[in-house]
Short mmCIF file of C-alpha atoms and ligand atoms in Angstrom, two decimals:
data_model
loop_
_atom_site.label_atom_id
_atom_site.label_comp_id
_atom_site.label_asym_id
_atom_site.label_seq_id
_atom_site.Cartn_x
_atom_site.Cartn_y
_atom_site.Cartn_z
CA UNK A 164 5.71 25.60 20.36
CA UNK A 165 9.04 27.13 19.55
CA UNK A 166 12.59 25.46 19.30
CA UNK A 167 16.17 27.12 19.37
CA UNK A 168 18.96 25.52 17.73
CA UNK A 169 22.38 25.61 17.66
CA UNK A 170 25.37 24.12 15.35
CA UNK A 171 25.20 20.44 16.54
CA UNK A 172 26.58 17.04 15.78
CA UNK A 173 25.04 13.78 16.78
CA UNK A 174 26.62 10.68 17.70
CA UNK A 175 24.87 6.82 18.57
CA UNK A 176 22.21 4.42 17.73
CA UNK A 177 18.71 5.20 17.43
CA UNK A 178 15.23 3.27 15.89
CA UNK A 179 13.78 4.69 12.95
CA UNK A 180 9.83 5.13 13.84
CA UNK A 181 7.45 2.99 12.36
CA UNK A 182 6.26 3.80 8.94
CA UNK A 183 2.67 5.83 9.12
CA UNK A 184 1.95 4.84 5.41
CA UNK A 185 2.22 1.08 6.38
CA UNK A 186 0.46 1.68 9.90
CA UNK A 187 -2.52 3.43 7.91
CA UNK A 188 -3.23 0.75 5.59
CA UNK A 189 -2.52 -1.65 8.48
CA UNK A 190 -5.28 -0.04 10.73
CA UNK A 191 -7.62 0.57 7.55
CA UNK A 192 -7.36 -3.37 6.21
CA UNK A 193 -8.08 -4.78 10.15
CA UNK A 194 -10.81 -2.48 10.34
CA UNK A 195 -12.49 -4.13 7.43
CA UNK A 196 -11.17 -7.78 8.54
CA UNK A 197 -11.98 -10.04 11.51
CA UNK A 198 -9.77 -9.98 14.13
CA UNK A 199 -5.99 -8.51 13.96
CA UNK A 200 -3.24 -7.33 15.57
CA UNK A 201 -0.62 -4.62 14.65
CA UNK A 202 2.88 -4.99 16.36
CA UNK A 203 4.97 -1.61 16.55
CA UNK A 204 2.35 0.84 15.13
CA UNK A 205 2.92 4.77 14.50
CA UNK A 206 0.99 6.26 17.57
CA UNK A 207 0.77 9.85 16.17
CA UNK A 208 -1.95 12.50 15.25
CA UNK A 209 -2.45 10.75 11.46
CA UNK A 210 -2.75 7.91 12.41
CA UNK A 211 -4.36 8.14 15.30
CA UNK A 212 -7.16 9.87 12.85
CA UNK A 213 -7.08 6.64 11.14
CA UNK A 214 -7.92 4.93 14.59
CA UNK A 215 -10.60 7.35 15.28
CA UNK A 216 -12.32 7.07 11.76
CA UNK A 217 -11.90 3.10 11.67
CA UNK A 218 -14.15 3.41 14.74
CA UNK A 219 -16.62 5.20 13.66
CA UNK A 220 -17.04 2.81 10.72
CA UNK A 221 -17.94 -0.08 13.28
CA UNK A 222 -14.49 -1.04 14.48
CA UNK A 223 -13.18 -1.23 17.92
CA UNK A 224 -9.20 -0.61 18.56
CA UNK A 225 -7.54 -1.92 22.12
CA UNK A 226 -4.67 0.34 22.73
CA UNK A 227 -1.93 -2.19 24.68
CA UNK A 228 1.81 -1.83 24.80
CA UNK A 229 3.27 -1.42 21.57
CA UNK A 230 -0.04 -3.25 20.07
CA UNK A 231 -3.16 -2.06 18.23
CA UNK A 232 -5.61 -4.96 19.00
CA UNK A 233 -8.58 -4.41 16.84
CA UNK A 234 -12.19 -6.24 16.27
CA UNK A 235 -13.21 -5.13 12.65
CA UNK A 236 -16.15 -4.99 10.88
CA UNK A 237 -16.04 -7.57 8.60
CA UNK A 238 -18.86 -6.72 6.56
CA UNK A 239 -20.04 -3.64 5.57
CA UNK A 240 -19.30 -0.22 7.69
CA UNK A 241 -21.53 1.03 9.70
CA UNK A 242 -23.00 4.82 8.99
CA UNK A 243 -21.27 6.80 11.64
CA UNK A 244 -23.05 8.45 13.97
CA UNK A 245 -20.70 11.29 13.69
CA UNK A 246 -19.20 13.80 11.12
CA UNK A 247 -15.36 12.12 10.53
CA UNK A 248 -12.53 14.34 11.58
CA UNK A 249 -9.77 13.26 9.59
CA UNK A 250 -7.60 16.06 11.28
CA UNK A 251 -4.09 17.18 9.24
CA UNK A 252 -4.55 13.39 7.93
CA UNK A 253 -4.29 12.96 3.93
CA UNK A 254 -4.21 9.18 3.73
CA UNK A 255 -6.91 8.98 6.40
CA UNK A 256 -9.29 11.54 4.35
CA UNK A 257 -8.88 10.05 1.22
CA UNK A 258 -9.32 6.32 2.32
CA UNK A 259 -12.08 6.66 4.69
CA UNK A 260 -13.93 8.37 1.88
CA UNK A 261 -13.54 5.52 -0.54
CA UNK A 262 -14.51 3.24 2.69
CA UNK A 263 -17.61 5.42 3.19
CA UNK A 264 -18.75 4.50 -0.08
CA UNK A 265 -19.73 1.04 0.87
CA UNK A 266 -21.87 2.28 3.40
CA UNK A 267 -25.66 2.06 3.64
CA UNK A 268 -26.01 5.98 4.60
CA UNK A 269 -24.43 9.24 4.16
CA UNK A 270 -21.06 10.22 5.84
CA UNK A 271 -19.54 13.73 6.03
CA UNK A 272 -15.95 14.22 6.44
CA UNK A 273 -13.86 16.56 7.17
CA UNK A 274 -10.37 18.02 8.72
CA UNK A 275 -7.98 20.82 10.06
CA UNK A 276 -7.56 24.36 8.32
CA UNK A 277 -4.62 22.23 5.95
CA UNK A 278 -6.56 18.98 5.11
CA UNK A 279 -9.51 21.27 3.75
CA UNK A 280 -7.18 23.31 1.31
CA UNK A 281 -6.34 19.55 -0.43
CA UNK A 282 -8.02 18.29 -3.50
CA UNK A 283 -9.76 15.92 -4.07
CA UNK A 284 -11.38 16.06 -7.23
CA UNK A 285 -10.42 12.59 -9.27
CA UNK A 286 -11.48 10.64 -6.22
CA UNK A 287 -14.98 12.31 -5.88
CA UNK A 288 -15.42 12.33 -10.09
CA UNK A 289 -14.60 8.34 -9.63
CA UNK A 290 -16.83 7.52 -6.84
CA UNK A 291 -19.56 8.93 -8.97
CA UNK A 292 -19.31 6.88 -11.93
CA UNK A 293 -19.49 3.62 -9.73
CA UNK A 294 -22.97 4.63 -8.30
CA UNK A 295 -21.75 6.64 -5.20
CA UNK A 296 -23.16 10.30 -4.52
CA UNK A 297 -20.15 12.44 -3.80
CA UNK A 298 -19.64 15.56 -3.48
CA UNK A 299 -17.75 18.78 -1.30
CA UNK A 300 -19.88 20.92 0.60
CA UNK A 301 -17.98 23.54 -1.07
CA UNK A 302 -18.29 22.30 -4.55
CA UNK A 303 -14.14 22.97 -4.68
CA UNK A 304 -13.29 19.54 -4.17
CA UNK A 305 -12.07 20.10 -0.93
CA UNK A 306 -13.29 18.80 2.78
CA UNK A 307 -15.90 18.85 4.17
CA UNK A 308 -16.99 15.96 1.70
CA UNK A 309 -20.76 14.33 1.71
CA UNK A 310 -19.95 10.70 0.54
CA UNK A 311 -23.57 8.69 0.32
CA UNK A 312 -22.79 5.11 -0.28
CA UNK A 313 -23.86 2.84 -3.46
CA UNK A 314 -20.50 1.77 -4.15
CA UNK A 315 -20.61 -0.61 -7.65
CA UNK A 316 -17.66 -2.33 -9.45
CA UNK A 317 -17.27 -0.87 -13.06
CA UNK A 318 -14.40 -0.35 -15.77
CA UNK A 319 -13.39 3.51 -14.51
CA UNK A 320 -10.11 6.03 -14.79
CA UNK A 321 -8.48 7.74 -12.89
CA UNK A 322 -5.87 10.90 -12.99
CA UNK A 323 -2.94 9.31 -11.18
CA UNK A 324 -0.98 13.34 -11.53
CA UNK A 325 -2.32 14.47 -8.24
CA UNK A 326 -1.66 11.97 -5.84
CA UNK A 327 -1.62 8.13 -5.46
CA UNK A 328 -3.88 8.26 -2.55
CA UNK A 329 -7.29 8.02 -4.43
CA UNK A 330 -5.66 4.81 -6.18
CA UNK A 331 -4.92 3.37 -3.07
CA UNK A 332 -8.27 4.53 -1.69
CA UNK A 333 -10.31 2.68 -4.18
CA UNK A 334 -7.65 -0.32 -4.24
CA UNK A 335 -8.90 -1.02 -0.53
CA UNK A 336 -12.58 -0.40 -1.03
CA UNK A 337 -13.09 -1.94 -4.30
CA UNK A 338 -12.79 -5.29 -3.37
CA UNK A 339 -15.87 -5.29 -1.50
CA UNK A 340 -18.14 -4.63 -4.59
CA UNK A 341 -20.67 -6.69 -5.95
CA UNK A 342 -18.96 -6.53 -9.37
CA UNK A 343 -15.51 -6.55 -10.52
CA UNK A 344 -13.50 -3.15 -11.12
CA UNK A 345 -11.16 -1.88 -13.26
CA UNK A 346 -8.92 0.91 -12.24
CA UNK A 347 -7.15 2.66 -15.75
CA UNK A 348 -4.34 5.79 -14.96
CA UNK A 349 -4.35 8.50 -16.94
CA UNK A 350 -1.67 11.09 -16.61
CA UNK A 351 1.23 10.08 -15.11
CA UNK A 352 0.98 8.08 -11.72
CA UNK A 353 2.91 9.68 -9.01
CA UNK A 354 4.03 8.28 -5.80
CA UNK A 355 3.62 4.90 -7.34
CA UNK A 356 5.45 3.40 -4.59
CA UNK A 357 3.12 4.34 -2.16
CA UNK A 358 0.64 1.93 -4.36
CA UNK A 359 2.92 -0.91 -4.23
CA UNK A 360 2.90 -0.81 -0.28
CA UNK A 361 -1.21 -0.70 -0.59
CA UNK A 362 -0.95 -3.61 -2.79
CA UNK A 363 1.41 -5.80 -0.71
CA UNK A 364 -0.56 -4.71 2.62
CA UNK A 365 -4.07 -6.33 0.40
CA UNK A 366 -1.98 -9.55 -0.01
CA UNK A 367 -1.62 -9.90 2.97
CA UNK A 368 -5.44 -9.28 3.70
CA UNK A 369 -5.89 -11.95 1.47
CA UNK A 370 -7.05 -9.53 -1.68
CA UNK A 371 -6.57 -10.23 -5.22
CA UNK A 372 -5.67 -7.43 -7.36
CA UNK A 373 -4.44 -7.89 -10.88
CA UNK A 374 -2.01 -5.39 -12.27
CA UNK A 375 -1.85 -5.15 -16.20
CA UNK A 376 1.19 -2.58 -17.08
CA UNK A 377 0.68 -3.72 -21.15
CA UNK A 378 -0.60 -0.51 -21.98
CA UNK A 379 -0.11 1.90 -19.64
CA UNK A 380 -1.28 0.98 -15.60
CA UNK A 381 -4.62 -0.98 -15.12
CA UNK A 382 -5.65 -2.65 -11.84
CA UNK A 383 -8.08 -5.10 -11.87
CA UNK A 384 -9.98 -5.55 -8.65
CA UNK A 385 -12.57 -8.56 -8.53
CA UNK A 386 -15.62 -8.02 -6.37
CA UNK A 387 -16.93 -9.60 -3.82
CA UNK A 388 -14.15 -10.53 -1.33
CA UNK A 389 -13.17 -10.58 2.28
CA UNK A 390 -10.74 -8.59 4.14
CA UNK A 391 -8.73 -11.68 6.03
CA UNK A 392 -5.56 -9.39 7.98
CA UNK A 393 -4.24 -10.63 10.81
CA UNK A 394 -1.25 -10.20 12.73
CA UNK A 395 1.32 -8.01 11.66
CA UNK A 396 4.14 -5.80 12.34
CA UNK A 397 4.93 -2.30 11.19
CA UNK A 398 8.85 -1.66 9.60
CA UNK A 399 10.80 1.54 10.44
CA UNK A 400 9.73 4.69 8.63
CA UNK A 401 12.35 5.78 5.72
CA UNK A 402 10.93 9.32 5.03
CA UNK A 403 11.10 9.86 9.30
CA UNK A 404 14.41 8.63 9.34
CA UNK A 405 15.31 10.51 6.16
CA UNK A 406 16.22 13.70 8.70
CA UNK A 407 18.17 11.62 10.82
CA UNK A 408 20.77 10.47 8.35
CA UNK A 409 20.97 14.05 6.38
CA UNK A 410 21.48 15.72 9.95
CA UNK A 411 24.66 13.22 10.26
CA UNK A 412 25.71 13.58 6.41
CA UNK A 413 25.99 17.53 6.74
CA UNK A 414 27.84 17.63 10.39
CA UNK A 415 31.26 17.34 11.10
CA UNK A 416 31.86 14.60 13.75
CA UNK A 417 28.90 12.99 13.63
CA UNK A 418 28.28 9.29 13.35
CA UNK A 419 24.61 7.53 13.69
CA UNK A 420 23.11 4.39 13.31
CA UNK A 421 19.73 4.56 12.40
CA UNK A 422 18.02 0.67 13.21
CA UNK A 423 14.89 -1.09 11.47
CA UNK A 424 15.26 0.17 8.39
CA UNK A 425 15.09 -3.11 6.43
CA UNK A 426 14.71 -3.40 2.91
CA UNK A 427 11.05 -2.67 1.80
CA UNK A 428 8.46 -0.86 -1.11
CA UNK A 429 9.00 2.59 0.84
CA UNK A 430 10.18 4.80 -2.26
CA UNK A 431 11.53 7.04 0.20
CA UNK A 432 14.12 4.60 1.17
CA UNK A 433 16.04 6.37 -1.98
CA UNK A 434 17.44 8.74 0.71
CA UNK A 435 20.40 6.09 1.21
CA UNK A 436 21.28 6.25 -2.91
CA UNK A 437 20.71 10.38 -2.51
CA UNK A 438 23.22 10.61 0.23
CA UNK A 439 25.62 7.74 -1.11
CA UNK A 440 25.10 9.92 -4.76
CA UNK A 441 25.59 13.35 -3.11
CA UNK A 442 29.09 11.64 -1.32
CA UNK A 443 27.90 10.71 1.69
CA UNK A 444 30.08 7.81 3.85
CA UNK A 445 26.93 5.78 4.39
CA UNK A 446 26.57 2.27 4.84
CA UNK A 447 23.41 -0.06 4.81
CA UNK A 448 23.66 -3.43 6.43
CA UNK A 449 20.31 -4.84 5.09
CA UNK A 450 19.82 -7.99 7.59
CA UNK A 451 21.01 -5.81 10.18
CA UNK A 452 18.15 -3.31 9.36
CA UNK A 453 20.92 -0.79 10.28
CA UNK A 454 21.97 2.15 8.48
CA UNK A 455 25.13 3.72 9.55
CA UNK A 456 25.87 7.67 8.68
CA UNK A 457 29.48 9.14 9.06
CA UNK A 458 29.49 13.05 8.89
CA UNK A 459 31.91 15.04 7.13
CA UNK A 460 32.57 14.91 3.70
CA UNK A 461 31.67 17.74 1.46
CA UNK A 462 28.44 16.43 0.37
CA UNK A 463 28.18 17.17 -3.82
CA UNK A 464 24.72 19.17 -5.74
CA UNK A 465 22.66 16.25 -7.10
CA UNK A 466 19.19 16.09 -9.08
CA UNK A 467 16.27 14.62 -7.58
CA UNK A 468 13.40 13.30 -9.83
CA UNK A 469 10.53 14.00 -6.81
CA UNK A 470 7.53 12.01 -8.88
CA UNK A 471 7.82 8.79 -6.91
CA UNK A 472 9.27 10.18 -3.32
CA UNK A 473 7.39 13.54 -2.59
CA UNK A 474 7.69 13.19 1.08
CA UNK A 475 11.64 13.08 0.57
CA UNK A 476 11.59 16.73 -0.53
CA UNK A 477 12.26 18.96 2.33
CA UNK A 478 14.76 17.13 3.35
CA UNK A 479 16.57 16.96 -0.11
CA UNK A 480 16.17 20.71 -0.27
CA UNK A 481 18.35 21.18 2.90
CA UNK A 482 20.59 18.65 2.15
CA UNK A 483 21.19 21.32 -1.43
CA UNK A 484 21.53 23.77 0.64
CA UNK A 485 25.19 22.75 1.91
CA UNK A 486 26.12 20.53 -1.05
CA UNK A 487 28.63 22.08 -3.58
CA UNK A 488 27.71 23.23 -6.51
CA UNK A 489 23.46 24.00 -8.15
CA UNK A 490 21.11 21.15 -7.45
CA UNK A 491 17.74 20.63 -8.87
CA UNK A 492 14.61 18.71 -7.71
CA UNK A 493 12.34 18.08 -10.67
CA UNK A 494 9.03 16.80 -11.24
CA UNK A 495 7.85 18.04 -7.75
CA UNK A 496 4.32 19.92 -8.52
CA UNK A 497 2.38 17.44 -6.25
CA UNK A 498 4.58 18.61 -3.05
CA UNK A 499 2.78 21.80 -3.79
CA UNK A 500 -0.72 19.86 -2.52
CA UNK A 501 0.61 18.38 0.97
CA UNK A 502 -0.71 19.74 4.32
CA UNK A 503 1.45 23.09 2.85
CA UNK A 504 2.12 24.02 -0.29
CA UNK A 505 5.81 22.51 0.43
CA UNK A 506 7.67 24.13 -2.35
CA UNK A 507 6.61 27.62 -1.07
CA UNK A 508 7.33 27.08 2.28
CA UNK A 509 10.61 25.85 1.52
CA UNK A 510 11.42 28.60 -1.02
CA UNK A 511 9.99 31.07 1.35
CA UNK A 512 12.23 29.65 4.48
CA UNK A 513 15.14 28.48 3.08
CA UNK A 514 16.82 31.76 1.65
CA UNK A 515 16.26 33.02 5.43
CA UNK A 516 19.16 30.85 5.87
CA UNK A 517 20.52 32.63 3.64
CA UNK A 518 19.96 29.74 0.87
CA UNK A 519 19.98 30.81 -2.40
CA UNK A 520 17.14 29.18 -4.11
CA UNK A 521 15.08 29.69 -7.10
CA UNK A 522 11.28 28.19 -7.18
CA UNK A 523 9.47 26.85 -10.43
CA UNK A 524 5.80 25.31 -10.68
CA UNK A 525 7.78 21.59 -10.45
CA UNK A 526 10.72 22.76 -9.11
CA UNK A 527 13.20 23.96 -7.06
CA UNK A 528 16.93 24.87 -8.27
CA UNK A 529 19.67 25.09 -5.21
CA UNK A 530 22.66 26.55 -4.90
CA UNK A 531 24.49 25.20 -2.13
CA UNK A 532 26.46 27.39 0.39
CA UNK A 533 27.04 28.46 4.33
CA UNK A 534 24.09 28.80 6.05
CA UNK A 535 23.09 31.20 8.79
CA UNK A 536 20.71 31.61 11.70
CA UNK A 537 17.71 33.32 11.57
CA UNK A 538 13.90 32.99 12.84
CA UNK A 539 12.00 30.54 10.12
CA UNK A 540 8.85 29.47 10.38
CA UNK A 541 7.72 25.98 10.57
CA UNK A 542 4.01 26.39 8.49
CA UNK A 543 2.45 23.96 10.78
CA UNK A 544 3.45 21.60 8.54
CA UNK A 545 6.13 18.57 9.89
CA UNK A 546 8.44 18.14 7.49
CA UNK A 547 8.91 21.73 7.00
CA UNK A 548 9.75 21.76 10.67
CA UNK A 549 12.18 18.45 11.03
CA UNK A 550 13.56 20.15 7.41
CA UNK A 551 14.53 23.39 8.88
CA UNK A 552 15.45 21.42 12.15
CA UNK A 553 18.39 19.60 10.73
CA UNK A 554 19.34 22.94 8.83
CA UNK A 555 19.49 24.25 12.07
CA UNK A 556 21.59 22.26 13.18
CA UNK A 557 24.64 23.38 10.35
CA UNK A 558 23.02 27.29 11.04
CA UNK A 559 23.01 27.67 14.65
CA UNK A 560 21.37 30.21 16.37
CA UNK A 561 18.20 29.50 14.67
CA UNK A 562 14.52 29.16 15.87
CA UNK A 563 11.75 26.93 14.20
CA UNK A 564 8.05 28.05 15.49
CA UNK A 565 4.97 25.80 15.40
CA UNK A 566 7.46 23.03 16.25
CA UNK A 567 4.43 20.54 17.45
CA UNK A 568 3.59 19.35 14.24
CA UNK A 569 6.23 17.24 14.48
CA UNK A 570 3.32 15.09 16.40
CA UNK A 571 2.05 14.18 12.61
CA UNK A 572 4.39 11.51 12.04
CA UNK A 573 7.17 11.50 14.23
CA UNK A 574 6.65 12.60 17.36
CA UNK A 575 9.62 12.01 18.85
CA UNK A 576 11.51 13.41 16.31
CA UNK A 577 13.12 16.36 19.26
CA UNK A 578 13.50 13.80 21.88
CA UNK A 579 15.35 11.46 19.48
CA UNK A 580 17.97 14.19 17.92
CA UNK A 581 18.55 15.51 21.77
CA UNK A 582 19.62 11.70 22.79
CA UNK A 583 21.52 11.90 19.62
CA UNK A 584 23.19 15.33 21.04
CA UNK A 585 21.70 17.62 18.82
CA UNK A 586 21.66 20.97 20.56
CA UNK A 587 17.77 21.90 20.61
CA UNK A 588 15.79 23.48 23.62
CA UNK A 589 12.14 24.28 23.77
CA UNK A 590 11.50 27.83 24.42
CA UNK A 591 7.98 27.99 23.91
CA UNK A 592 7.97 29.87 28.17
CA UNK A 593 10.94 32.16 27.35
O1 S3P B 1420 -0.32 6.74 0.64
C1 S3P B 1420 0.46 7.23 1.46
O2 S3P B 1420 0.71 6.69 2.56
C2 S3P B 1420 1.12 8.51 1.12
C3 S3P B 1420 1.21 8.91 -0.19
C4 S3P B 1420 1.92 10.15 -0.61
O3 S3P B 1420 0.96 11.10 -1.00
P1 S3P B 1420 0.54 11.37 -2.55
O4 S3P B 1420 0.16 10.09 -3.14
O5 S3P B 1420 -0.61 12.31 -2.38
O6 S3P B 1420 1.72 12.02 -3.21
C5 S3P B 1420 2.77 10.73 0.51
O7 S3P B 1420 3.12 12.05 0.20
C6 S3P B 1420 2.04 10.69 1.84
O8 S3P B 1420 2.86 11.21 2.87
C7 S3P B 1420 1.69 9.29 2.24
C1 PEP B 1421 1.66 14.35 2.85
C2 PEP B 1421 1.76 13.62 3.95
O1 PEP B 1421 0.78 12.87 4.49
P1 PEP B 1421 -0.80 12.91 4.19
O2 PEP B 1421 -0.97 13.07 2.72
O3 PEP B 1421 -1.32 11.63 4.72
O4 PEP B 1421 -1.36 14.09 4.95
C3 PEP B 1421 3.07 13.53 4.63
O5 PEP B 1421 3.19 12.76 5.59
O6 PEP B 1421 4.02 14.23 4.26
#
C-alpha cells in the first residue's frame, strides 16, 4: 500500500491504542495460567502472533468484543503440532522460544523475511546451559530456531547489550523450573524498562522474582511455581501515541488530546519530557490519562540517550528534523536490530526530505531545517512508516510506500490521524 500526504494540522481528542508490550506479556502469562481475561487488548499482526503461538502451546483464546477470553495451560505446554510462525513479531519469537523450552518435545520456530535477519544468540547460548537443546537451523542465530525442551533452573548470564527481550523471555519461563534460577547481566542492559513491565505483569501472575541491583543486575527466579493471571486490562500505548503528539508539536494550528495514557513502566512515555524539553506546549493531566499537545512553537535540537526507549527513535529523529539547531540521539546501536536496521532506514529516508543527517554505529546527529516532499520508502517496517508519516505531514506532497505495516502495532494509526484531519489518502489504485 501507498499513502500521499500533504502539509496538515490536526485538531481533537483521540485514544492512544493499547500497549502491544503489555498485551504480549498479558496473552503469554494467561496462556500459562488458568483461566483469564484481557480487557482492551492490541488486536494487531504481533500480537495476534502471540495469540496464534499461545495456541499452539495448548491454549485456547475466545475472541469477544474488546476481550481476549483465554483457557491456559496451566501446566506444562504442549509440543505443537506445528512449526510456530512468529511473523514480523520480536517479543513473540523470543518468548515463545524460552516457553518452548519447558516442553516435552522439539519445537521449530520461525518468522517473516525481517524476524529471520534478528539475533538471537544470548538467548539460545542461555537456554543451553540450563539443559535445553537450542539451536538455528542456520547456525547464525537467527530463525528458524529448533528449541528441544529440558528446561532446568541454574545460576546463568546473560548479555543484556542486545535486547531485553531474552531477559524477559527467561523471566516468564523460569519460574516453572524444577530448581531455582539466577539471571546475572553482563554488558549493559538495554531497554530495561521493558523488564520492569515483564516483572510487574509476573506480579500480577502471582510470580516471585527477586531483583538484587548490589552488584550490578541479578534476578532471582525460584522454581517451581504457578502462573495465577486473571483479569486484566491493557493501558494506552506511549510509543503508538508517541507520533500523535510529535505530529501536533511540529504543526501550526494544531491541538490534540491524546486519552489513556496514564502513568505507567512504559519507558517510552519519555516522549512527554522530549517534547516538554525540545519546547513543546504540552500538558499531562495524569488522573485524566489525557495528554494535551498545542502546535506551534519552534520546537529546540535536544539529545536523546536511546538505551532505555529504542522504540522512541524514529519518531525523535523527525521531531530533529524541524527542531532548531544539531540534535543527537546516542546510545542507539540496538535500533540497528529491529524488524529494520532503523538507523539506516532513517538515515537513508530522512535526507530525502531533504534532512541533513549524519549516521554513526550508535548514532544519529540532526540538523534541523525545512523539509520537503519527495517519494520515501517505508522498509516494511512501522515505525519507519508512522515516522515518515508525521514528517509528511510538515513536507507535503510526499508519498510513504509499504504503508500496511502500520498493521504491526497500530493499525489504525491512518484512520486515527484522518479523524484528526491529517491530510492522507491511500493511493495504492492510482
Ligand atoms: O519487550 C518488549 O515488549 C519490547 C522490547 C524492546 O525490544 P529490545 O529489548 O529488543 O530493545 C522494544 O524495542 C520492542 O518494541 C518491545
Ligand atoms: C521492535 C519492535 O517490536 P518487536 O521486537 O516485538 O518486533 C517494535 O515494536 O518496534
Amino acid at each position: 500500500m501507498r499513502v500521499s500526504i500533504d502539509k496538515s494540522l490536526i485538531k481533537g481528542e483521540v485514544f492512544a491504542p493499547p500497549s502491544k508490550s503489555y498485551t504480549h506479556r498479558a496473552v503469554a502469562l494467561a496462556a500459562l495460567s488458568k483461566e483469564s481475561t484481557i480487557r482492551h487488548p492490541l488486536i494487531s499482526a504481533d500480537t495476534l502472533a502471540t495469540v496464534r503461538a499461545s495456541e499452539m502451546f495448548g491454549a485456547s483464546v475466545e475472541r469477544e468484543e474488546d476481550k481476549l477470553i483465554i483457557h491456559g495451560i496451566n501446566g506444562k505446554p504442549n509440543v505443537p503440532d506445528d512449526v510456530i510462525d512468529a511473523a514480523n513479531s520480536g517479543t513473540t519469537l523470543r518468548f515463545m522460544t524460552a516457553i518452548a523450552a519447558f516442553t516435552d518435545g522439539v519445537t521449530v520456530l520461525t518468522g517473516d523475511a525481517s524476524l529471520r535477519t534478528r539475533p538471537n544468540g544470548p538467548l539460545l547460548e542461555v537456554l543451553n546451559k540450563l539443559g535445553v537443546k537450542a539451536c538455528s537451523t542456520r547456525g547464525n542465530e537467527r530463525a528458524p530456531l529448533v528449541v528441544k525442551g529440558g528446561l532446568k533452573g541454574k545460576d546463568v548470564s546473560i548479555d543484556g547489550s542486545i535486547s531485553s527481550q531474552f531477559i524477559s523471555a527467561l523471566l516468564i519461563t523460569c519460574p516453572l523450573a524444577e530448581n531455582s534460577t539466577t539471571l546475572s547481566i553482563t554488558g549493559k542492559l538495554k531497554s530495561r524498562p521493558y523488564v520492569d513491565v515483564t516483572l510487574e505483569m509476573l506480579e500480577l501472575a502471582g510470580i516471585k522474582v527477586h531483583i538484587d541491583e548490589s552488584n550490578g543486575t541479578r534476578f532471582i527466579i525460584p522454581g517451581k511455581q504457578k502462573y495465577d493471571f486473571k483479569d486484566y486490562t491493557v493501558p494506552g500505548d506511549f510509543s503508538s501515541a508517541s507520533y500523535l503528539l510529535a505530529a501536533a508539536a511540529m504543526t501550526n494550528g494544531s491541538e490534540i488530546t491524546v486519552k489513556n495514557l496514564f502513568p505507567s513502566k512504559q519507558g517510552d512515555k519519555v516522549i512527554i519530557e522530549i517534547l516538554r524539553q525540545m519546547g513543546a506546549d504540552i500538558t499531562w493531566d495524569k488522573e485524566a490519562g489525557n495528554v494535551t499537545v498545542k502546535g506551534g512553537r519552534q520546537l529546540k535540537a535536544t539529545t536523546f540517550d536511546a538505551g532505555a526507549s529504542p522504540d522512541l527513535v524514529p519518531t525523535v529523529a523527525v521531531l530533529a528534523a524541524v527542531a532548531e539547531g544539531t540534535s543527537r540521539i546516542e546510545n542507539a546501536e540496538h535500533v540497528r536490530y529491529k524488524e529494520t536496521d532503523r538507523l539506516r532506514a532513517l538515515a537513508t529516508e530522512l535526507p530525502k526530505l531533504g534532512v541533513d543527517l549524519k549516521e554513526e554505529r550508535e548514532s544519529l546527529t540532526i540538523t534541523g531545517g525545512k523539509l520537503h516532499g519527495a517519494a520515501v520508502h517505508g522498509w516494511d517496517d512501522h515505525r519507519i512508516v508512522m515516522a515518515l508519516s508525521i514528517a509528511g505531514m510538515v513536507a507535503g506532497s510526499t508519498t510513504i510506500d509499504t504503508t500496511e505495516a502500520v498493521s504491526i502495532s497500530y493499525p489504525g494509526f491512518f484512520k486515527d490521524m484522518c479523524s484528526l484531519g491529517a491530510k492522507i489518502k491511500d493511493i495504492a489504485e492510482e
